[in-house]
PDB file of C-alpha atoms in Angstrom:
ATOM      1  CA  UNK A 131     -11.564   1.860  13.309  1.00  0.00           C
ATOM      2  CA  UNK A 132      -9.959  -0.837  15.466  1.00  0.00           C
ATOM      3  CA  UNK A 133     -12.143  -3.476  13.807  1.00  0.00           C
ATOM      4  CA  UNK A 134     -11.074  -2.340  10.321  1.00  0.00           C
ATOM      5  CA  UNK A 135      -7.385  -2.297  11.297  1.00  0.00           C
ATOM      6  CA  UNK A 136      -7.739  -5.794  12.767  1.00  0.00           C
ATOM      7  CA  UNK A 137      -9.451  -6.935   9.569  1.00  0.00           C
ATOM      8  CA  UNK A 138      -6.526  -5.641   7.496  1.00  0.00           C
ATOM      9  CA  UNK A 139      -3.900  -7.323   9.678  1.00  0.00           C
ATOM     10  CA  UNK A 140      -5.897 -10.556   9.694  1.00  0.00           C
ATOM     11  CA  UNK A 141      -5.946 -10.604   5.889  1.00  0.00           C
ATOM     12  CA  UNK A 142      -2.270  -9.665   5.720  1.00  0.00           C
ATOM     13  CA  UNK A 143      -1.229 -12.622   7.872  1.00  0.00           C
ATOM     14  CA  UNK A 144      -3.837 -15.117   6.609  1.00  0.00           C
ATOM     15  CA  UNK A 145      -1.416 -16.892   4.250  1.00  0.00           C
ATOM     16  CA  UNK A 146       0.920 -17.566   7.159  1.00  0.00           C
ATOM     17  CA  UNK A 147      -1.876 -18.949   9.337  1.00  0.00           C
ATOM     18  CA  UNK A 148      -4.113 -20.882   6.936  1.00  0.00           C
ATOM     19  CA  UNK A 149      -3.633 -23.187   3.940  1.00  0.00           C
ATOM     20  CA  UNK A 150      -4.021 -21.991   0.380  1.00  0.00           C
ATOM     21  CA  UNK A 151      -3.147 -22.821  -3.210  1.00  0.00           C
ATOM     22  CA  UNK A 152      -0.747 -19.860  -3.476  1.00  0.00           C
ATOM     23  CA  UNK A 153       0.484 -18.863  -0.043  1.00  0.00           C
ATOM     24  CA  UNK A 154       3.000 -16.040   0.382  1.00  0.00           C
ATOM     25  CA  UNK A 155       4.766 -14.620   3.415  1.00  0.00           C
ATOM     26  CA  UNK A 156       5.232 -10.971   4.303  1.00  0.00           C
ATOM     27  CA  UNK A 157       8.870 -11.128   3.218  1.00  0.00           C
ATOM     28  CA  UNK A 158       7.837 -11.984  -0.336  1.00  0.00           C
ATOM     29  CA  UNK A 159       5.312  -9.142  -0.343  1.00  0.00           C
ATOM     30  CA  UNK A 160       7.850  -6.538   0.780  1.00  0.00           C
ATOM     31  CA  UNK A 161      10.366  -7.746  -1.802  1.00  0.00           C
ATOM     32  CA  UNK A 162       7.909  -6.938  -4.547  1.00  0.00           C
ATOM     33  CA  UNK A 163       6.494  -3.710  -3.124  1.00  0.00           C
ATOM     34  CA  UNK A 164       9.695  -1.780  -2.326  1.00  0.00           C
ATOM     35  CA  UNK A 165      11.657  -0.993  -5.509  1.00  0.00           C
ATOM     36  CA  UNK A 166      13.810   1.733  -3.873  1.00  0.00           C
ATOM     37  CA  UNK A 167      14.890   1.969  -0.228  1.00  0.00           C
ATOM     38  CA  UNK A 168      13.441   5.426   0.396  1.00  0.00           C
ATOM     39  CA  UNK A 169       9.956   4.775  -0.988  1.00  0.00           C
ATOM     40  CA  UNK A 170       8.646   2.028   1.257  1.00  0.00           C
ATOM     41  CA  UNK A 171       5.268   3.467   2.259  1.00  0.00           C
ATOM     42  CA  UNK A 172       2.493   1.098   1.298  1.00  0.00           C
ATOM     43  CA  UNK A 173      -1.209   1.928   1.073  1.00  0.00           C
ATOM     44  CA  UNK A 174      -3.792  -0.684   1.955  1.00  0.00           C
ATOM     45  CA  UNK A 175      -7.402  -1.241   0.963  1.00  0.00           C
ATOM     46  CA  UNK A 176      -9.912  -3.969   1.752  1.00  0.00           C
ATOM     47  CA  UNK A 177     -12.853  -5.288  -0.212  1.00  0.00           C
ATOM     48  CA  UNK A 178     -15.449  -5.724   1.096  1.00  0.00           C
ATOM     49  CA  UNK A 179     -14.843  -3.004   3.688  1.00  0.00           C
ATOM     50  CA  UNK A 180     -16.955  -3.624   6.784  1.00  0.00           C
ATOM     51  CA  UNK A 181     -16.811  -4.059  10.537  1.00  0.00           C
ATOM     52  CA  UNK A 182     -17.909  -7.197  12.341  1.00  0.00           C
ATOM     53  CA  UNK A 183     -20.770  -5.246  13.910  1.00  0.00           C
ATOM     54  CA  UNK A 184     -22.101  -4.319  10.455  1.00  0.00           C
ATOM     55  CA  UNK A 185     -23.312  -7.706   9.262  1.00  0.00           C
ATOM     56  CA  UNK A 186     -25.266  -6.352   6.284  1.00  0.00           C
ATOM     57  CA  UNK A 187     -22.262  -4.517   4.798  1.00  0.00           C
ATOM     58  CA  UNK A 188     -20.496  -7.707   3.717  1.00  0.00           C
ATOM     59  CA  UNK A 189     -23.501  -8.818   1.702  1.00  0.00           C
ATOM     60  CA  UNK A 190     -23.474  -5.636  -0.395  1.00  0.00           C
ATOM     61  CA  UNK A 191     -20.563  -6.954  -2.478  1.00  0.00           C
ATOM     62  CA  UNK A 192     -22.342  -9.141  -4.998  1.00  0.00           C
ATOM     63  CA  UNK A 193     -19.644 -10.805  -7.107  1.00  0.00           C
ATOM     64  CA  UNK A 194     -15.942 -11.428  -7.451  1.00  0.00           C
ATOM     65  CA  UNK A 195     -15.324  -8.803 -10.137  1.00  0.00           C
ATOM     66  CA  UNK A 196     -16.993  -6.136  -8.018  1.00  0.00           C
ATOM     67  CA  UNK A 197     -14.829  -7.156  -5.081  1.00  0.00           C
ATOM     68  CA  UNK A 198     -11.644  -6.587  -7.098  1.00  0.00           C
ATOM     69  CA  UNK A 199     -12.871  -3.276  -8.515  1.00  0.00           C
ATOM     70  CA  UNK A 200     -13.692  -2.034  -5.017  1.00  0.00           C
ATOM     71  CA  UNK A 201     -10.216  -2.995  -3.789  1.00  0.00           C
ATOM     72  CA  UNK A 202      -8.728  -0.376  -6.145  1.00  0.00           C
ATOM     73  CA  UNK A 203     -11.365   2.262  -5.392  1.00  0.00           C
ATOM     74  CA  UNK A 204     -10.532   5.346  -3.330  1.00  0.00           C
ATOM     75  CA  UNK A 205     -13.554   4.584  -1.138  1.00  0.00           C
ATOM     76  CA  UNK A 206     -11.945   1.385   0.182  1.00  0.00           C
ATOM     77  CA  UNK A 207      -8.513   2.862   0.967  1.00  0.00           C
ATOM     78  CA  UNK A 208      -7.555   2.898   4.641  1.00  0.00           C
ATOM     79  CA  UNK A 209      -5.931   6.299   4.229  1.00  0.00           C
ATOM     80  CA  UNK A 210      -7.004   9.265   2.112  1.00  0.00           C
ATOM     81  CA  UNK A 211      -5.929   9.024  -1.514  1.00  0.00           C
ATOM     82  CA  UNK A 212      -6.988   7.922  -4.963  1.00  0.00           C
ATOM     83  CA  UNK A 213      -4.423   5.471  -6.375  1.00  0.00           C
ATOM     84  CA  UNK A 214      -6.219   5.347  -9.746  1.00  0.00           C
ATOM     85  CA  UNK A 215      -5.117   8.954 -10.321  1.00  0.00           C
ATOM     86  CA  UNK A 216      -1.447   8.348  -9.491  1.00  0.00           C
ATOM     87  CA  UNK A 217       1.342   6.047 -10.599  1.00  0.00           C
ATOM     88  CA  UNK A 218       1.705   2.531  -9.220  1.00  0.00           C
ATOM     89  CA  UNK A 219       5.213   1.328  -8.384  1.00  0.00           C
ATOM     90  CA  UNK A 220       4.021  -2.148  -7.391  1.00  0.00           C
ATOM     91  CA  UNK A 221       0.935  -3.901  -6.088  1.00  0.00           C
ATOM     92  CA  UNK A 222       0.065  -7.005  -4.062  1.00  0.00           C
ATOM     93  CA  UNK A 223      -3.307  -8.755  -3.915  1.00  0.00           C
ATOM     94  CA  UNK A 224      -3.891 -11.039  -0.948  1.00  0.00           C
ATOM     95  CA  UNK A 225      -7.081 -12.997  -1.612  1.00  0.00           C
ATOM     96  CA  UNK A 226      -9.091 -15.112   0.807  1.00  0.00           C
ATOM     97  CA  UNK A 227     -11.940 -17.572   0.316  1.00  0.00           C
ATOM     98  CA  UNK A 228     -13.567 -19.059  -2.746  1.00  0.00           C
ATOM     99  CA  UNK A 229     -11.646 -17.215  -5.449  1.00  0.00           C
ATOM    100  CA  UNK A 230      -9.587 -19.159  -7.981  1.00  0.00           C
ATOM    101  CA  UNK A 231      -6.288 -18.102  -9.528  1.00  0.00           C
ATOM    102  CA  UNK A 232      -8.068 -17.773 -12.876  1.00  0.00           C
ATOM    103  CA  UNK A 233     -10.417 -15.214 -11.273  1.00  0.00           C
ATOM    104  CA  UNK A 234      -7.428 -13.236 -10.014  1.00  0.00           C
ATOM    105  CA  UNK A 235      -5.637 -13.277 -13.377  1.00  0.00           C
ATOM    106  CA  UNK A 236      -8.807 -12.235 -15.186  1.00  0.00           C
ATOM    107  CA  UNK A 237      -9.379  -9.294 -12.888  1.00  0.00           C
ATOM    108  CA  UNK A 238      -5.760  -8.160 -13.031  1.00  0.00           C
ATOM    109  CA  UNK A 239      -6.003  -8.122 -16.826  1.00  0.00           C
ATOM    110  CA  UNK A 240      -9.306  -6.269 -16.576  1.00  0.00           C
ATOM    111  CA  UNK A 241      -7.937  -3.629 -14.204  1.00  0.00           C
ATOM    112  CA  UNK A 242      -4.615  -3.071 -15.976  1.00  0.00           C
ATOM    113  CA  UNK A 243      -6.212  -0.591 -18.372  1.00  0.00           C
ATOM    114  CA  UNK A 244      -7.166   1.605 -15.409  1.00  0.00           C
ATOM    115  CA  UNK A 245      -3.831   1.435 -13.569  1.00  0.00           C
ATOM    116  CA  UNK A 246      -0.897   3.713 -14.337  1.00  0.00           C
ATOM    117  CA  UNK A 247       2.063   1.405 -13.697  1.00  0.00           C
ATOM    118  CA  UNK A 248       5.651   2.658 -13.925  1.00  0.00           C
ATOM    119  CA  UNK A 249       7.307   1.760 -17.228  1.00  0.00           C
ATOM    120  CA  UNK A 250       9.901  -0.535 -15.649  1.00  0.00           C
ATOM    121  CA  UNK A 251       7.355  -2.627 -13.731  1.00  0.00           C
ATOM    122  CA  UNK A 252       4.329  -3.028 -15.962  1.00  0.00           C
ATOM    123  CA  UNK A 253       3.559  -6.473 -14.502  1.00  0.00           C
ATOM    124  CA  UNK A 254       4.299  -5.534 -10.922  1.00  0.00           C
ATOM    125  CA  UNK A 255       1.725  -7.699  -9.145  1.00  0.00           C
ATOM    126  CA  UNK A 256       2.249 -10.144  -6.303  1.00  0.00           C
ATOM    127  CA  UNK A 257      -0.632 -12.528  -5.602  1.00  0.00           C
ATOM    128  CA  UNK A 258      -1.433 -14.612  -2.542  1.00  0.00           C
ATOM    129  CA  UNK A 259      -4.353 -17.044  -2.273  1.00  0.00           C
ATOM    130  CA  UNK A 260      -5.656 -18.283   1.071  1.00  0.00           C
ATOM    131  CA  UNK A 261      -8.436 -20.885   1.078  1.00  0.00           C
ATOM    132  CA  UNK A 262     -10.000 -19.825   4.389  1.00  0.00           C
ATOM    133  CA  UNK A 263     -12.526 -16.995   3.959  1.00  0.00           C
ATOM    134  CA  UNK A 264     -12.911 -14.061   6.360  1.00  0.00           C
ATOM    135  CA  UNK A 265     -15.633 -13.959   8.981  1.00  0.00           C
ATOM    136  CA  UNK A 266     -19.158 -13.440   7.607  1.00  0.00           C
ATOM    137  CA  UNK A 267     -18.173 -13.332   3.936  1.00  0.00           C
ATOM    138  CA  UNK A 268     -17.245 -15.974   1.326  1.00  0.00           C
ATOM    139  CA  UNK A 269     -14.184 -14.064   0.066  1.00  0.00           C
ATOM    140  CA  UNK A 270     -12.181 -10.858   0.405  1.00  0.00           C
ATOM    141  CA  UNK A 271      -9.304  -8.993  -1.256  1.00  0.00           C
ATOM    142  CA  UNK A 272      -6.579  -7.035   0.523  1.00  0.00           C
ATOM    143  CA  UNK A 273      -4.789  -4.713  -1.901  1.00  0.00           C
ATOM    144  CA  UNK A 274      -1.360  -3.383  -0.884  1.00  0.00           C
ATOM    145  CA  UNK A 275       0.002  -0.757  -3.249  1.00  0.00           C
ATOM    146  CA  UNK A 276       3.122   1.351  -3.382  1.00  0.00           C
ATOM    147  CA  UNK A 277       1.484   4.308  -5.068  1.00  0.00           C
ATOM    148  CA  UNK A 278       2.585   7.905  -5.543  1.00  0.00           C
ATOM    149  CA  UNK A 279      -0.675   9.258  -4.151  1.00  0.00           C
ATOM    150  CA  UNK A 280       0.690   8.517  -0.673  1.00  0.00           C
ATOM    151  CA  UNK A 281       2.579  11.806  -0.931  1.00  0.00           C
ATOM    152  CA  UNK A 282      -0.701  13.634  -0.245  1.00  0.00           C
ATOM    153  CA  UNK A 283      -0.757  12.004   3.192  1.00  0.00           C
ATOM    154  CA  UNK A 284       2.687  13.392   3.970  1.00  0.00           C
ATOM    155  CA  UNK A 285       1.685  16.798   2.580  1.00  0.00           C
ATOM    156  CA  UNK A 286      -1.243  16.973   4.981  1.00  0.00           C
ATOM    157  CA  UNK A 287       0.994  15.792   7.795  1.00  0.00           C
ATOM    158  CA  UNK A 288       3.431  18.618   7.050  1.00  0.00           C
ATOM    159  CA  UNK A 289       0.658  21.221   6.864  1.00  0.00           C
ATOM    160  CA  UNK A 290      -0.793  20.196  10.215  1.00  0.00           C
ATOM    161  CA  UNK A 291       2.631  20.182  11.815  1.00  0.00           C
ATOM    162  CA  UNK A 292       3.486  23.649  10.517  1.00  0.00           C
ATOM    163  CA  UNK A 293       0.161  25.045  11.741  1.00  0.00           C
ATOM    164  CA  UNK A 294       1.147  24.168  15.302  1.00  0.00           C
ATOM    165  CA  UNK A 295       4.907  24.563  15.136  1.00  0.00           C
ATOM    166  CA  UNK A 296       5.579  27.645  13.008  1.00  0.00           C
ATOM    167  CA  UNK A 297       2.962  29.949  14.504  1.00  0.00           C
ATOM    168  CA  UNK A 298       2.442  28.834  18.075  1.00  0.00           C
ATOM    169  CA  UNK A 299       5.135  26.313  19.027  1.00  0.00           C
ATOM    170  CA  UNK A 300       2.196  24.446  20.546  1.00  0.00           C
ATOM    171  CA  UNK A 301       3.041  21.416  22.710  1.00  0.00           C
ATOM    172  CA  UNK A 302       6.766  21.695  21.881  1.00  0.00           C
ATOM    173  CA  UNK A 303       7.733  21.979  25.551  1.00  0.00           C
ATOM    174  CA  UNK A 304       6.516  18.416  26.138  1.00  0.00           C
ATOM    175  CA  UNK A 305       9.211  17.114  23.780  1.00  0.00           C
ATOM    176  CA  UNK A 306      12.168  19.414  24.351  1.00  0.00           C
ATOM    177  CA  UNK A 307      12.667  17.860  27.780  1.00  0.00           C
ATOM    178  CA  UNK A 308      13.944  14.750  25.994  1.00  0.00           C
ATOM    179  CA  UNK A 309      15.127  15.784  22.493  1.00  0.00           C
ATOM    180  CA  UNK A 310      16.724  18.808  20.884  1.00  0.00           C
ATOM    181  CA  UNK A 311      14.330  21.212  19.197  1.00  0.00           C
ATOM    182  CA  UNK A 312      16.406  20.890  16.014  1.00  0.00           C
ATOM    183  CA  UNK A 313      14.977  17.392  15.610  1.00  0.00           C
ATOM    184  CA  UNK A 314      11.686  18.958  14.574  1.00  0.00           C
ATOM    185  CA  UNK A 315      13.303  20.735  11.628  1.00  0.00           C
ATOM    186  CA  UNK A 316      15.204  17.601  10.653  1.00  0.00           C
ATOM    187  CA  UNK A 317      12.032  15.527  10.707  1.00  0.00           C
ATOM    188  CA  UNK A 318      10.272  18.129   8.578  1.00  0.00           C
ATOM    189  CA  UNK A 319      13.050  17.882   5.983  1.00  0.00           C
ATOM    190  CA  UNK A 320      12.639  14.098   5.900  1.00  0.00           C
ATOM    191  CA  UNK A 321       8.896  14.467   5.251  1.00  0.00           C
ATOM    192  CA  UNK A 322       9.629  16.913   2.414  1.00  0.00           C
ATOM    193  CA  UNK A 323      12.215  14.563   0.929  1.00  0.00           C
ATOM    194  CA  UNK A 324       9.691  11.712   0.883  1.00  0.00           C
ATOM    195  CA  UNK A 325       7.211  13.928  -0.960  1.00  0.00           C
ATOM    196  CA  UNK A 326       9.900  14.902  -3.481  1.00  0.00           C
ATOM    197  CA  UNK A 327      10.828  11.264  -4.108  1.00  0.00           C
ATOM    198  CA  UNK A 328       7.252  10.264  -4.857  1.00  0.00           C
ATOM    199  CA  UNK A 329       6.762  13.374  -7.004  1.00  0.00           C
ATOM    200  CA  UNK A 330       9.817  12.392  -9.079  1.00  0.00           C
ATOM    201  CA  UNK A 331       8.458   8.895  -9.540  1.00  0.00           C
ATOM    202  CA  UNK A 332       5.059  10.263 -10.492  1.00  0.00           C
ATOM    203  CA  UNK A 333       6.479  12.570 -13.177  1.00  0.00           C
ATOM    204  CA  UNK A 334       9.540  10.680 -14.440  1.00  0.00           C
ATOM    205  CA  UNK A 335       9.032   7.111 -13.242  1.00  0.00           C
ATOM    206  CA  UNK A 336      12.380   7.006 -11.435  1.00  0.00           C
ATOM    207  CA  UNK A 337      14.369   8.773  -8.736  1.00  0.00           C
ATOM    208  CA  UNK A 338      17.029  11.208  -9.964  1.00  0.00           C
ATOM    209  CA  UNK A 339      19.087  10.506  -6.841  1.00  0.00           C
ATOM    210  CA  UNK A 340      19.326   6.800  -7.697  1.00  0.00           C
ATOM    211  CA  UNK A 341      22.169   5.741  -9.952  1.00  0.00           C
ATOM    212  CA  UNK A 342      21.500   3.835 -13.154  1.00  0.00           C
ATOM    213  CA  UNK A 343      23.093   0.732 -11.657  1.00  0.00           C
ATOM    214  CA  UNK A 344      20.611   0.628  -8.794  1.00  0.00           C
ATOM    215  CA  UNK A 345      17.439   1.182 -10.784  1.00  0.00           C
ATOM    216  CA  UNK A 346      15.238  -1.895 -10.778  1.00  0.00           C
ATOM    217  CA  UNK A 347      13.855  -3.200 -14.040  1.00  0.00           C
ATOM    218  CA  UNK A 348      10.675  -5.195 -14.424  1.00  0.00           C
ATOM    219  CA  UNK A 349      12.707  -8.106 -15.751  1.00  0.00           C
ATOM    220  CA  UNK A 350      14.817  -8.239 -12.577  1.00  0.00           C
ATOM    221  CA  UNK A 351      11.748  -8.312 -10.377  1.00  0.00           C
ATOM    222  CA  UNK A 352      10.026 -11.038 -12.385  1.00  0.00           C
ATOM    223  CA  UNK A 353      13.148 -13.195 -12.190  1.00  0.00           C
ATOM    224  CA  UNK A 354      13.432 -12.672  -8.449  1.00  0.00           C
ATOM    225  CA  UNK A 355      16.840 -11.002  -8.686  1.00  0.00           C
ATOM    226  CA  UNK A 356      15.921  -7.970  -6.607  1.00  0.00           C
ATOM    227  CA  UNK A 357      16.609  -7.860  -2.875  1.00  0.00           C
ATOM    228  CA  UNK A 358      15.040  -4.896  -1.067  1.00  0.00           C
ATOM    229  CA  UNK A 359      16.996  -2.763   1.374  1.00  0.00           C
ATOM    230  CA  UNK A 360      14.057  -1.460   3.340  1.00  0.00           C
ATOM    231  CA  UNK A 361      11.281  -2.561   5.641  1.00  0.00           C
ATOM    232  CA  UNK A 362       7.565  -2.800   5.024  1.00  0.00           C
ATOM    233  CA  UNK A 363       5.853   0.383   6.189  1.00  0.00           C
ATOM    234  CA  UNK A 364       2.072   0.199   5.724  1.00  0.00           C
ATOM    235  CA  UNK A 365      -0.028   3.328   5.801  1.00  0.00           C
ATOM    236  CA  UNK A 366      -3.478   2.821   7.321  1.00  0.00           C
TER     237      UNK A 366
END
């Protein structure tokens, strides 16, 4: 697990460390991935997905198109979820190695028919190209997506918390020495609110609690007029 997490972080920061024909920094990525302040939880996936100890795994990805397809697959996500069955708010593709911009554009066009993008951000892709490949493979793709399927992660988190807290108050005494017990209920409400926000976006494509003036259109994002009010929060 540590090797996979290190692989993800290495790909995330590659554009800042190595040359490339289309380098981006993390600030640019977060600007494009966070359309509303409250929904800043980003899922990550890597293709090919392998550890440095598994030398043969990298060779199983045969071509560039397969690499891009795998990056959107549920099997390559670093947390449980299937983004192809939920709505995309935005997406970033950070590519390393011998992949040209034309390859990226072709695969984005190819995948668009499978992705359910919100109506106000139909072209919500940010692309970064780094010329230096990862270790033991000629190229790789890191896909960062703000997708509504992340709400299932918070649902499971809530269920596990309630199993311990509601019935047994297990381990609570370790925390009440330092914080009020009411903080547990407040944190639970925050988790529920996050689920509600993503559920609204999944069903309606926007947040009912956001005013019309603050809704972000696809045109604003393409013209670089949007400034996010949140931080990047990856889920791995």
